[in-house]
């Protein structure tokens, strides 16, 4: 299917076409991710069952375990099923990683073939509007950002949301009050990260634009290296490049500053959440309300399991930003006007006259190689 047919259907029709053709891999990766999330949550529930078997007592996590899996009443059966669950989690983790990697490669091949087709069919006047460096970036960094938009920005993100929903259900079964505090705290963190991501989005676009412009400048100057040496313009071109490199450096410093701030705040938010839970548990213990020690351990362990998930959730906006910016550039190239391609009969019917009059060529030492050459 030609990319230009996709263009008429809508901006994101290219992605929909790919997902339809590869729907088996897409839905397989999605359902494997759901199974992986379930295994990840069931494994902590086994800890509650272990304490139940070890201390001959009933814990909240043990009750949840009994509601999900029945028939584990001895240590031998517990160890057997626990080992089997760990093996299943390994299989699901490997399957999800392999399927996502395969989708990435298939999507990258799908995009670059469509992009190459679009560029070869575009008019030369459209092609000359941008330096070649800009086009080369579409095949490298932009292609990677678009493929990550599909896997990390959609598949992994949806699986993480399912994981958080299941964990939230377990939180509610443990302690409603602490669950409400966790939810409100997370909403506050998301608002802070949203405001920072707005700043990062502007810097990301500016940084990528200047990198493309810098690459295009280098490509043009190296392609015209012979002309630069003949005209003795080495110093002038070096000064131009230093100015461009300085602007790229300043933009890069701002970009990495915002990105480093976000990367540093992600683990900080998780530990602040953990500190709030510990503080509230202490206040509840000193007041008339009390919280069971096993419940506190359960909440802490769940928060620890949620840390990598929260990190991906809070960073997914960066994946969306870079992916959408790159896809918009890809889309822009696909919208270039097609040049008129002549058929074979049209080429044969084309008549033209080539005339050369008084052509002369002299070497630098003054020796004439061609003098008053005429041809028609």
mmCIF file of C-alpha atoms in Angstrom:
data_model
loop_
_atom_site.group_PDB
_atom_site.id
_atom_site.type_symbol
_atom_site.label_atom_id
_atom_site.label_comp_id
_atom_site.label_asym_id
_atom_site.label_seq_id
_atom_site.Cartn_x
_atom_site.Cartn_y
_atom_site.Cartn_z
ATOM 1 C CA UNK A 1 0.000 0.000 0.000
ATOM 2 C CA UNK A 2 1.429 3.343 -1.003
ATOM 3 C CA UNK A 3 2.132 5.909 1.644
ATOM 4 C CA UNK A 4 0.269 8.548 -0.328
ATOM 5 C CA UNK A 5 -2.943 6.584 -0.063
ATOM 6 C CA UNK A 6 -2.422 6.552 3.696
ATOM 7 C CA UNK A 7 -1.878 10.296 3.728
ATOM 8 C CA UNK A 8 -5.322 10.905 2.303
ATOM 9 C CA UNK A 9 -6.957 8.780 4.979
ATOM 10 C CA UNK A 10 -5.575 10.684 7.946
ATOM 11 C CA UNK A 11 -2.457 11.537 9.852
ATOM 12 C CA UNK A 12 -2.255 8.415 12.005
ATOM 13 C CA UNK A 13 -3.583 6.010 9.381
ATOM 14 C CA UNK A 14 -0.026 4.787 8.756
ATOM 15 C CA UNK A 15 0.185 3.544 12.338
ATOM 16 C CA UNK A 16 -3.266 1.963 12.128
ATOM 17 C CA UNK A 17 -2.281 0.161 8.924
ATOM 18 C CA UNK A 18 0.786 -1.262 10.620
ATOM 19 C CA UNK A 19 -1.132 -2.364 13.717
ATOM 20 C CA UNK A 20 -3.768 -4.057 11.577
ATOM 21 C CA UNK A 21 -1.157 -5.988 9.618
ATOM 22 C CA UNK A 22 0.692 -6.979 12.798
ATOM 23 C CA UNK A 23 -2.274 -7.303 15.136
ATOM 24 C CA UNK A 24 -1.234 -10.823 16.200
ATOM 25 C CA UNK A 25 2.090 -9.587 17.608
ATOM 26 C CA UNK A 26 0.492 -6.473 19.084
ATOM 27 C CA UNK A 27 -2.255 -8.255 21.026
ATOM 28 C CA UNK A 28 0.096 -11.080 22.010
ATOM 29 C CA UNK A 29 2.462 -8.563 23.573
ATOM 30 C CA UNK A 30 -0.462 -6.847 25.313
ATOM 31 C CA UNK A 31 -1.870 -10.018 26.880
ATOM 32 C CA UNK A 32 1.579 -11.296 27.861
ATOM 33 C CA UNK A 33 2.123 -7.962 29.626
ATOM 34 C CA UNK A 34 -1.131 -8.441 31.548
ATOM 35 C CA UNK A 35 -0.045 -11.934 32.621
ATOM 36 C CA UNK A 36 3.327 -10.532 33.672
ATOM 37 C CA UNK A 37 1.606 -7.925 35.840
ATOM 38 C CA UNK A 38 -0.523 -10.607 37.497
ATOM 39 C CA UNK A 39 2.535 -12.748 38.236
ATOM 40 C CA UNK A 40 4.381 -9.764 39.669
ATOM 41 C CA UNK A 41 1.514 -9.077 42.080
ATOM 42 C CA UNK A 42 0.873 -12.707 43.003
ATOM 43 C CA UNK A 43 4.498 -13.241 44.008
ATOM 44 C CA UNK A 44 4.244 -10.718 46.896
ATOM 45 C CA UNK A 45 1.030 -12.414 47.994
ATOM 46 C CA UNK A 46 3.027 -15.602 48.424
ATOM 47 C CA UNK A 47 5.036 -13.833 51.130
ATOM 48 C CA UNK A 48 1.872 -13.449 53.153
ATOM 49 C CA UNK A 49 1.095 -17.108 52.689
ATOM 50 C CA UNK A 50 4.641 -17.974 53.749
ATOM 51 C CA UNK A 51 4.222 -16.079 57.028
ATOM 52 C CA UNK A 52 0.866 -17.750 57.475
ATOM 53 C CA UNK A 53 2.409 -21.194 57.101
ATOM 54 C CA UNK A 54 5.481 -20.323 59.139
ATOM 55 C CA UNK A 55 3.717 -18.696 62.101
ATOM 56 C CA UNK A 56 0.448 -20.629 61.838
ATOM 57 C CA UNK A 57 -1.476 -17.374 61.713
ATOM 58 C CA UNK A 58 -3.730 -15.540 59.310
ATOM 59 C CA UNK A 59 -2.572 -12.338 57.655
ATOM 60 C CA UNK A 60 -4.315 -10.015 55.259
ATOM 61 C CA UNK A 61 -1.984 -11.033 52.465
ATOM 62 C CA UNK A 62 -2.583 -14.688 53.299
ATOM 63 C CA UNK A 63 -6.330 -14.113 53.030
ATOM 64 C CA UNK A 64 -5.867 -12.483 49.639
ATOM 65 C CA UNK A 65 -3.718 -15.394 48.577
ATOM 66 C CA UNK A 66 -6.389 -17.916 49.603
ATOM 67 C CA UNK A 67 -8.973 -15.941 47.620
ATOM 68 C CA UNK A 68 -6.832 -16.290 44.464
ATOM 69 C CA UNK A 69 -5.161 -19.698 44.849
ATOM 70 C CA UNK A 70 -6.573 -22.574 46.864
ATOM 71 C CA UNK A 71 -5.027 -25.808 48.067
ATOM 72 C CA UNK A 72 -1.667 -24.516 49.327
ATOM 73 C CA UNK A 73 -1.650 -25.774 52.895
ATOM 74 C CA UNK A 74 1.865 -27.163 53.305
ATOM 75 C CA UNK A 75 5.365 -25.795 52.900
ATOM 76 C CA UNK A 76 6.220 -28.345 50.186
ATOM 77 C CA UNK A 77 3.266 -27.384 48.003
ATOM 78 C CA UNK A 78 4.007 -23.723 48.667
ATOM 79 C CA UNK A 79 7.644 -24.030 47.522
ATOM 80 C CA UNK A 80 6.658 -26.003 44.428
ATOM 81 C CA UNK A 81 4.013 -23.507 43.278
ATOM 82 C CA UNK A 82 6.215 -20.546 44.214
ATOM 83 C CA UNK A 83 9.082 -21.908 42.086
ATOM 84 C CA UNK A 84 6.680 -22.541 39.222
ATOM 85 C CA UNK A 85 5.363 -18.983 39.480
ATOM 86 C CA UNK A 86 8.882 -17.555 39.350
ATOM 87 C CA UNK A 87 9.572 -19.605 36.224
ATOM 88 C CA UNK A 88 6.327 -18.378 34.641
ATOM 89 C CA UNK A 89 7.265 -14.799 35.375
ATOM 90 C CA UNK A 90 10.603 -15.319 33.638
ATOM 91 C CA UNK A 91 8.822 -16.749 30.595
ATOM 92 C CA UNK A 92 6.355 -13.839 30.474
ATOM 93 C CA UNK A 93 9.135 -11.272 30.942
ATOM 94 C CA UNK A 94 11.190 -12.777 28.128
ATOM 95 C CA UNK A 95 8.160 -13.091 25.842
ATOM 96 C CA UNK A 96 7.118 -9.492 26.392
ATOM 97 C CA UNK A 97 10.635 -8.161 25.757
ATOM 98 C CA UNK A 98 11.029 -10.297 22.614
ATOM 99 C CA UNK A 99 7.609 -9.343 21.220
ATOM 100 C CA UNK A 100 8.154 -5.635 21.873
ATOM 101 C CA UNK A 101 11.603 -5.765 20.260
ATOM 102 C CA UNK A 102 10.147 -7.544 17.209
ATOM 103 C CA UNK A 103 7.379 -4.948 16.938
ATOM 104 C CA UNK A 104 10.003 -2.197 17.117
ATOM 105 C CA UNK A 105 11.999 -3.703 14.258
ATOM 106 C CA UNK A 106 8.916 -4.349 12.125
ATOM 107 C CA UNK A 107 7.609 -0.834 12.704
ATOM 108 C CA UNK A 108 10.996 0.709 11.893
ATOM 109 C CA UNK A 109 11.170 -1.250 8.624
ATOM 110 C CA UNK A 110 7.583 -0.259 7.801
ATOM 111 C CA UNK A 111 8.292 3.451 8.392
ATOM 112 C CA UNK A 112 11.633 3.727 6.620
ATOM 113 C CA UNK A 113 10.293 1.972 3.500
ATOM 114 C CA UNK A 114 7.340 4.371 3.371
ATOM 115 C CA UNK A 115 9.611 7.349 4.016
ATOM 116 C CA UNK A 116 12.060 6.359 1.280
ATOM 117 C CA UNK A 117 9.179 5.874 -1.143
ATOM 118 C CA UNK A 118 7.779 9.296 -0.261
ATOM 119 C CA UNK A 119 11.108 11.038 -0.781
ATOM 120 C CA UNK A 120 11.781 9.411 -4.140
ATOM 121 C CA UNK A 121 8.313 10.375 -5.374
ATOM 122 C CA UNK A 122 8.499 13.961 -4.082
ATOM 123 C CA UNK A 123 9.260 16.852 -6.394
ATOM 124 C CA UNK A 124 12.826 18.079 -6.478
ATOM 125 C CA UNK A 125 11.703 21.615 -5.628
ATOM 126 C CA UNK A 126 10.217 20.311 -2.369
ATOM 127 C CA UNK A 127 13.300 18.223 -1.669
ATOM 128 C CA UNK A 128 15.654 21.214 -1.960
ATOM 129 C CA UNK A 129 13.808 23.178 0.738
ATOM 130 C CA UNK A 130 15.745 21.427 3.521
ATOM 131 C CA UNK A 131 19.366 20.321 3.895
ATOM 132 C CA UNK A 132 20.150 16.634 3.507
ATOM 133 C CA UNK A 133 21.082 16.417 7.197
ATOM 134 C CA UNK A 134 17.440 16.947 8.130
ATOM 135 C CA UNK A 135 16.410 14.003 5.984
ATOM 136 C CA UNK A 136 19.119 11.758 7.420
ATOM 137 C CA UNK A 137 17.853 12.421 10.960
ATOM 138 C CA UNK A 138 14.470 10.956 9.972
ATOM 139 C CA UNK A 139 16.170 7.599 9.349
ATOM 140 C CA UNK A 140 18.097 7.515 12.629
ATOM 141 C CA UNK A 141 17.007 9.274 15.821
ATOM 142 C CA UNK A 142 13.469 10.074 14.697
ATOM 143 C CA UNK A 143 12.823 6.488 13.616
ATOM 144 C CA UNK A 144 13.827 5.198 17.061
ATOM 145 C CA UNK A 145 11.600 7.744 18.817
ATOM 146 C CA UNK A 146 8.555 6.757 16.725
ATOM 147 C CA UNK A 147 9.016 3.033 17.374
ATOM 148 C CA UNK A 148 9.323 3.676 21.122
ATOM 149 C CA UNK A 149 6.082 5.636 20.918
ATOM 150 C CA UNK A 150 4.362 2.404 19.888
ATOM 151 C CA UNK A 151 5.930 0.072 22.468
ATOM 152 C CA UNK A 152 6.839 2.173 25.500
ATOM 153 C CA UNK A 153 4.250 4.870 24.854
ATOM 154 C CA UNK A 154 1.289 2.548 24.234
ATOM 155 C CA UNK A 155 1.876 -1.116 25.043
ATOM 156 C CA UNK A 156 4.040 -0.783 28.158
ATOM 157 C CA UNK A 157 2.033 2.223 29.345
ATOM 158 C CA UNK A 158 -1.305 0.365 29.190
ATOM 159 C CA UNK A 159 0.214 -2.645 30.965
ATOM 160 C CA UNK A 160 1.524 -0.351 33.697
ATOM 161 C CA UNK A 161 -1.938 1.161 34.140
ATOM 162 C CA UNK A 162 -3.386 -2.316 34.585
ATOM 163 C CA UNK A 163 -0.675 -3.106 37.132
ATOM 164 C CA UNK A 164 -1.463 0.076 39.095
ATOM 165 C CA UNK A 165 -5.200 -0.699 39.031
ATOM 166 C CA UNK A 166 -4.614 -4.188 40.429
ATOM 167 C CA UNK A 167 -2.260 -2.823 43.074
ATOM 168 C CA UNK A 168 -4.812 -0.162 44.013
ATOM 169 C CA UNK A 169 -7.356 -2.920 44.612
ATOM 170 C CA UNK A 170 -4.909 -4.647 46.987
ATOM 171 C CA UNK A 171 -4.248 -1.324 48.732
ATOM 172 C CA UNK A 172 -7.976 -0.885 49.350
ATOM 173 C CA UNK A 173 -8.225 -4.340 50.871
ATOM 174 C CA UNK A 174 -5.388 -3.417 53.251
ATOM 175 C CA UNK A 175 -6.250 0.090 54.448
ATOM 176 C CA UNK A 176 -8.689 2.546 52.872
ATOM 177 C CA UNK A 177 -7.287 5.645 54.592
ATOM 178 C CA UNK A 178 -3.697 5.067 53.505
ATOM 179 C CA UNK A 179 -4.898 4.221 49.999
ATOM 180 C CA UNK A 180 -6.605 7.612 49.754
ATOM 181 C CA UNK A 181 -3.421 9.350 50.931
ATOM 182 C CA UNK A 182 -1.357 7.468 48.333
ATOM 183 C CA UNK A 183 -3.801 8.421 45.574
ATOM 184 C CA UNK A 184 -3.835 12.140 46.481
ATOM 185 C CA UNK A 185 -0.025 12.197 46.740
ATOM 186 C CA UNK A 186 0.364 10.616 43.327
ATOM 187 C CA UNK A 187 -2.019 13.132 41.763
ATOM 188 C CA UNK A 188 0.096 15.957 43.180
ATOM 189 C CA UNK A 189 3.277 14.422 41.785
ATOM 190 C CA UNK A 190 1.702 14.035 38.357
ATOM 191 C CA UNK A 191 0.745 17.728 38.279
ATOM 192 C CA UNK A 192 4.307 18.753 39.132
ATOM 193 C CA UNK A 193 5.784 16.498 36.471
ATOM 194 C CA UNK A 194 3.261 17.707 33.919
ATOM 195 C CA UNK A 195 4.396 21.320 34.370
ATOM 196 C CA UNK A 196 8.038 20.306 34.070
ATOM 197 C CA UNK A 197 7.291 18.257 30.964
ATOM 198 C CA UNK A 198 5.737 21.304 29.294
ATOM 199 C CA UNK A 199 9.089 23.074 29.656
ATOM 200 C CA UNK A 200 10.971 19.993 28.534
ATOM 201 C CA UNK A 201 8.826 19.638 25.405
ATOM 202 C CA UNK A 202 9.852 23.084 24.130
ATOM 203 C CA UNK A 203 13.520 22.404 24.804
ATOM 204 C CA UNK A 204 13.315 18.960 23.206
ATOM 205 C CA UNK A 205 11.921 20.328 19.946
ATOM 206 C CA UNK A 206 14.435 23.196 19.836
ATOM 207 C CA UNK A 207 17.345 20.881 20.652
ATOM 208 C CA UNK A 208 16.415 18.356 17.957
ATOM 209 C CA UNK A 209 15.872 21.122 15.379
ATOM 210 C CA UNK A 210 19.294 22.607 16.004
ATOM 211 C CA UNK A 211 20.955 19.199 15.888
ATOM 212 C CA UNK A 212 19.387 18.620 12.471
ATOM 213 C CA UNK A 213 20.452 22.070 11.276
ATOM 214 C CA UNK A 214 23.979 21.501 12.536
ATOM 215 C CA UNK A 215 24.178 18.133 10.779
ATOM 216 C CA UNK A 216 22.873 19.685 7.569
ATOM 217 C CA UNK A 217 25.469 22.485 7.747
ATOM 218 C CA UNK A 218 28.310 19.976 8.175
ATOM 219 C CA UNK A 219 27.022 17.839 5.310
ATOM 220 C CA UNK A 220 26.773 20.817 2.955
ATOM 221 C CA UNK A 221 30.229 22.133 3.787
ATOM 222 C CA UNK A 222 31.932 18.756 3.510
ATOM 223 C CA UNK A 223 30.198 18.158 0.179
ATOM 224 C CA UNK A 224 31.576 21.486 -1.059
ATOM 225 C CA UNK A 225 35.043 20.976 0.434
ATOM 226 C CA UNK A 226 36.787 21.444 -2.931
ATOM 227 C CA UNK A 227 35.026 24.772 -3.502
ATOM 228 C CA UNK A 228 35.876 25.958 0.020
ATOM 229 C CA UNK A 229 39.560 25.220 -0.525
ATOM 230 C CA UNK A 230 39.619 26.865 -3.947
ATOM 231 C CA UNK A 231 38.005 30.036 -2.555
ATOM 232 C CA UNK A 232 40.143 29.875 0.615
ATOM 233 C CA UNK A 233 37.104 30.009 2.915
ATOM 234 C CA UNK A 234 38.294 27.615 5.607
ATOM 235 C CA UNK A 235 38.486 30.264 8.344
ATOM 236 C CA UNK A 236 35.101 31.795 7.471
ATOM 237 C CA UNK A 237 33.336 28.432 7.492
ATOM 238 C CA UNK A 238 34.990 27.449 10.786
ATOM 239 C CA UNK A 239 33.717 30.628 12.413
ATOM 240 C CA UNK A 240 30.198 29.947 11.135
ATOM 241 C CA UNK A 241 30.337 26.443 12.513
ATOM 242 C CA UNK A 242 31.559 27.673 15.910
ATOM 243 C CA UNK A 243 28.550 29.988 16.173
ATOM 244 C CA UNK A 244 26.166 27.155 15.285
ATOM 245 C CA UNK A 245 27.941 24.794 17.661
ATOM 246 C CA UNK A 246 27.678 27.372 20.454
ATOM 247 C CA UNK A 247 23.918 27.726 19.969
ATOM 248 C CA UNK A 248 23.562 23.944 19.960
ATOM 249 C CA UNK A 249 25.588 23.770 23.181
ATOM 250 C CA UNK A 250 23.426 26.355 24.947
ATOM 251 C CA UNK A 251 20.239 24.584 23.880
ATOM 252 C CA UNK A 252 21.700 21.235 24.933
ATOM 253 C CA UNK A 253 22.584 22.554 28.392
ATOM 254 C CA UNK A 254 18.995 23.717 28.956
ATOM 255 C CA UNK A 255 17.643 20.424 27.658
ATOM 256 C CA UNK A 256 19.812 18.220 29.873
ATOM 257 C CA UNK A 257 19.072 20.485 32.873
ATOM 258 C CA UNK A 258 15.323 19.900 32.612
ATOM 259 C CA UNK A 259 15.812 16.226 31.810
ATOM 260 C CA UNK A 260 18.206 15.721 34.742
ATOM 261 C CA UNK A 261 15.752 17.475 37.053
ATOM 262 C CA UNK A 262 12.967 15.123 35.973
ATOM 263 C CA UNK A 263 15.183 12.053 36.286
ATOM 264 C CA UNK A 264 16.210 13.118 39.792
ATOM 265 C CA UNK A 265 12.675 13.917 40.944
ATOM 266 C CA UNK A 266 11.334 10.517 39.893
ATOM 267 C CA UNK A 267 13.057 8.471 42.631
ATOM 268 C CA UNK A 268 12.605 11.353 45.082
ATOM 269 C CA UNK A 269 8.825 11.224 44.615
ATOM 270 C CA UNK A 270 8.797 7.508 45.350
ATOM 271 C CA UNK A 271 10.750 7.900 48.580
ATOM 272 C CA UNK A 272 8.630 10.871 49.656
ATOM 273 C CA UNK A 273 5.575 8.659 49.211
ATOM 274 C CA UNK A 274 7.214 5.953 51.300
ATOM 275 C CA UNK A 275 8.089 8.485 54.022
ATOM 276 C CA UNK A 276 4.479 9.734 54.112
ATOM 277 C CA UNK A 277 3.199 6.185 54.594
ATOM 278 C CA UNK A 278 5.665 5.545 57.422
ATOM 279 C CA UNK A 279 4.762 8.830 59.122
ATOM 280 C CA UNK A 280 1.011 8.198 58.898
ATOM 281 C CA UNK A 281 1.468 4.661 60.195
ATOM 282 C CA UNK A 282 3.320 6.061 63.211
ATOM 283 C CA UNK A 283 0.608 8.679 63.843
ATOM 284 C CA UNK A 284 -2.095 6.017 63.609
ATOM 285 C CA UNK A 285 -0.233 3.855 66.094
ATOM 286 C CA UNK A 286 0.110 6.682 68.627
ATOM 287 C CA UNK A 287 -3.569 7.653 68.291
ATOM 288 C CA UNK A 288 -6.679 5.638 68.971
ATOM 289 C CA UNK A 289 -6.425 4.116 65.511
ATOM 290 C CA UNK A 290 -3.853 1.390 65.047
ATOM 291 C CA UNK A 291 -2.431 -0.346 62.026
ATOM 292 C CA UNK A 292 -1.355 -3.954 62.033
ATOM 293 C CA UNK A 293 2.369 -4.519 61.509
ATOM 294 C CA UNK A 294 1.761 -7.031 58.755
ATOM 295 C CA UNK A 295 -0.398 -4.485 56.903
ATOM 296 C CA UNK A 296 2.386 -1.913 57.099
ATOM 297 C CA UNK A 297 4.890 -4.389 55.704
ATOM 298 C CA UNK A 298 2.452 -5.229 52.918
ATOM 299 C CA UNK A 299 2.027 -1.561 51.972
ATOM 300 C CA UNK A 300 5.768 -0.930 51.986
ATOM 301 C CA UNK A 301 6.450 -3.962 49.811
ATOM 302 C CA UNK A 302 3.756 -2.917 47.343
ATOM 303 C CA UNK A 303 5.194 0.587 47.136
ATOM 304 C CA UNK A 304 8.627 -0.897 46.438
ATOM 305 C CA UNK A 305 7.114 -2.964 43.636
ATOM 306 C CA UNK A 306 5.395 0.143 42.287
ATOM 307 C CA UNK A 307 8.581 2.247 42.127
ATOM 308 C CA UNK A 308 9.763 1.078 38.675
ATOM 309 C CA UNK A 309 6.190 1.289 37.380
ATOM 310 C CA UNK A 310 5.795 4.859 38.628
ATOM 311 C CA UNK A 311 9.120 5.723 37.054
ATOM 312 C CA UNK A 312 7.924 4.526 33.652
ATOM 313 C CA UNK A 313 4.539 6.221 34.063
ATOM 314 C CA UNK A 314 6.073 9.571 34.952
ATOM 315 C CA UNK A 315 8.612 9.330 32.121
ATOM 316 C CA UNK A 316 6.131 8.213 29.473
ATOM 317 C CA UNK A 317 5.327 11.832 28.655
ATOM 318 C CA UNK A 318 8.910 12.244 27.437
ATOM 319 C CA UNK A 319 8.387 9.236 25.160
ATOM 320 C CA UNK A 320 5.163 10.786 23.855
ATOM 321 C CA UNK A 321 6.803 14.165 23.266
ATOM 322 C CA UNK A 322 9.815 12.902 21.350
ATOM 323 C CA UNK A 323 7.713 10.346 19.492
ATOM 324 C CA UNK A 324 5.047 12.839 18.399
ATOM 325 C CA UNK A 325 7.654 15.418 17.359
ATOM 326 C CA UNK A 326 9.468 12.794 15.289
ATOM 327 C CA UNK A 327 6.243 11.475 13.794
ATOM 328 C CA UNK A 328 5.170 14.991 12.800
ATOM 329 C CA UNK A 329 8.459 15.379 10.932
ATOM 330 C CA UNK A 330 7.972 12.021 9.290
ATOM 331 C CA UNK A 331 4.438 13.047 8.326
ATOM 332 C CA UNK A 332 5.672 16.325 6.895
ATOM 333 C CA UNK A 333 7.983 14.488 4.507
ATOM 334 C CA UNK A 334 5.212 12.104 3.491
ATOM 335 C CA UNK A 335 3.052 15.087 2.504
ATOM 336 C CA UNK A 336 5.534 16.429 -0.033
ATOM 337 C CA UNK A 337 3.965 16.859 -3.458
ATOM 338 C CA UNK A 338 4.613 14.018 -5.829
ATOM 339 C CA UNK A 339 6.582 14.765 -8.952
ATOM 340 C CA UNK A 340 5.018 13.865 -12.253
ATOM 341 C CA UNK A 341 6.483 10.571 -13.459
ATOM 342 C CA UNK A 342 6.450 10.112 -17.208
ATOM 343 C CA UNK A 343 5.552 6.814 -18.738
ATOM 344 C CA UNK A 344 7.840 4.929 -21.111
ATOM 345 C CA UNK A 345 5.876 6.096 -24.173
ATOM 346 C CA UNK A 346 6.097 9.700 -22.971
ATOM 347 C CA UNK A 347 9.847 9.378 -22.592
ATOM 348 C CA UNK A 348 10.185 8.004 -26.115
ATOM 349 C CA UNK A 349 8.059 10.816 -27.583
ATOM 350 C CA UNK A 350 10.125 13.502 -25.859
ATOM 351 C CA UNK A 351 12.174 15.547 -28.353
ATOM 352 C CA UNK A 352 14.816 18.053 -27.426
ATOM 353 C CA UNK A 353 17.698 19.873 -29.134
ATOM 354 C CA UNK A 354 21.155 20.129 -27.590
ATOM 355 C CA UNK A 355 23.352 22.837 -29.022
ATOM 356 C CA UNK A 356 26.940 23.701 -28.033
ATOM 357 C CA UNK A 357 28.620 26.727 -29.582
ATOM 358 C CA UNK A 358 32.130 28.114 -29.153
ATOM 359 C CA UNK A 359 33.055 25.930 -26.175
ATOM 360 C CA UNK A 360 36.626 26.501 -24.970
ATOM 361 C CA UNK A 361 38.585 25.025 -22.067
ATOM 362 C CA UNK A 362 42.061 26.138 -20.982
ATOM 363 C CA UNK A 363 44.279 24.671 -18.244
ATOM 364 C CA UNK A 364 45.826 26.774 -15.498
ATOM 365 C CA UNK A 365 49.182 26.792 -17.316
ATOM 366 C CA UNK A 366 47.542 28.431 -20.329
ATOM 367 C CA UNK A 367 47.437 25.380 -22.584
ATOM 368 C CA UNK A 368 44.148 25.230 -24.531
ATOM 369 C CA UNK A 369 42.564 21.793 -24.584
ATOM 370 C CA UNK A 370 39.312 22.757 -26.379
ATOM 371 C CA UNK A 371 38.875 25.798 -28.574
ATOM 372 C CA UNK A 372 35.656 26.981 -30.274
ATOM 373 C CA UNK A 373 33.964 23.585 -30.142
ATOM 374 C CA UNK A 374 30.525 23.481 -31.807
ATOM 375 C CA UNK A 375 27.948 20.674 -31.740
ATOM 376 C CA UNK A 376 24.244 20.463 -32.487
#
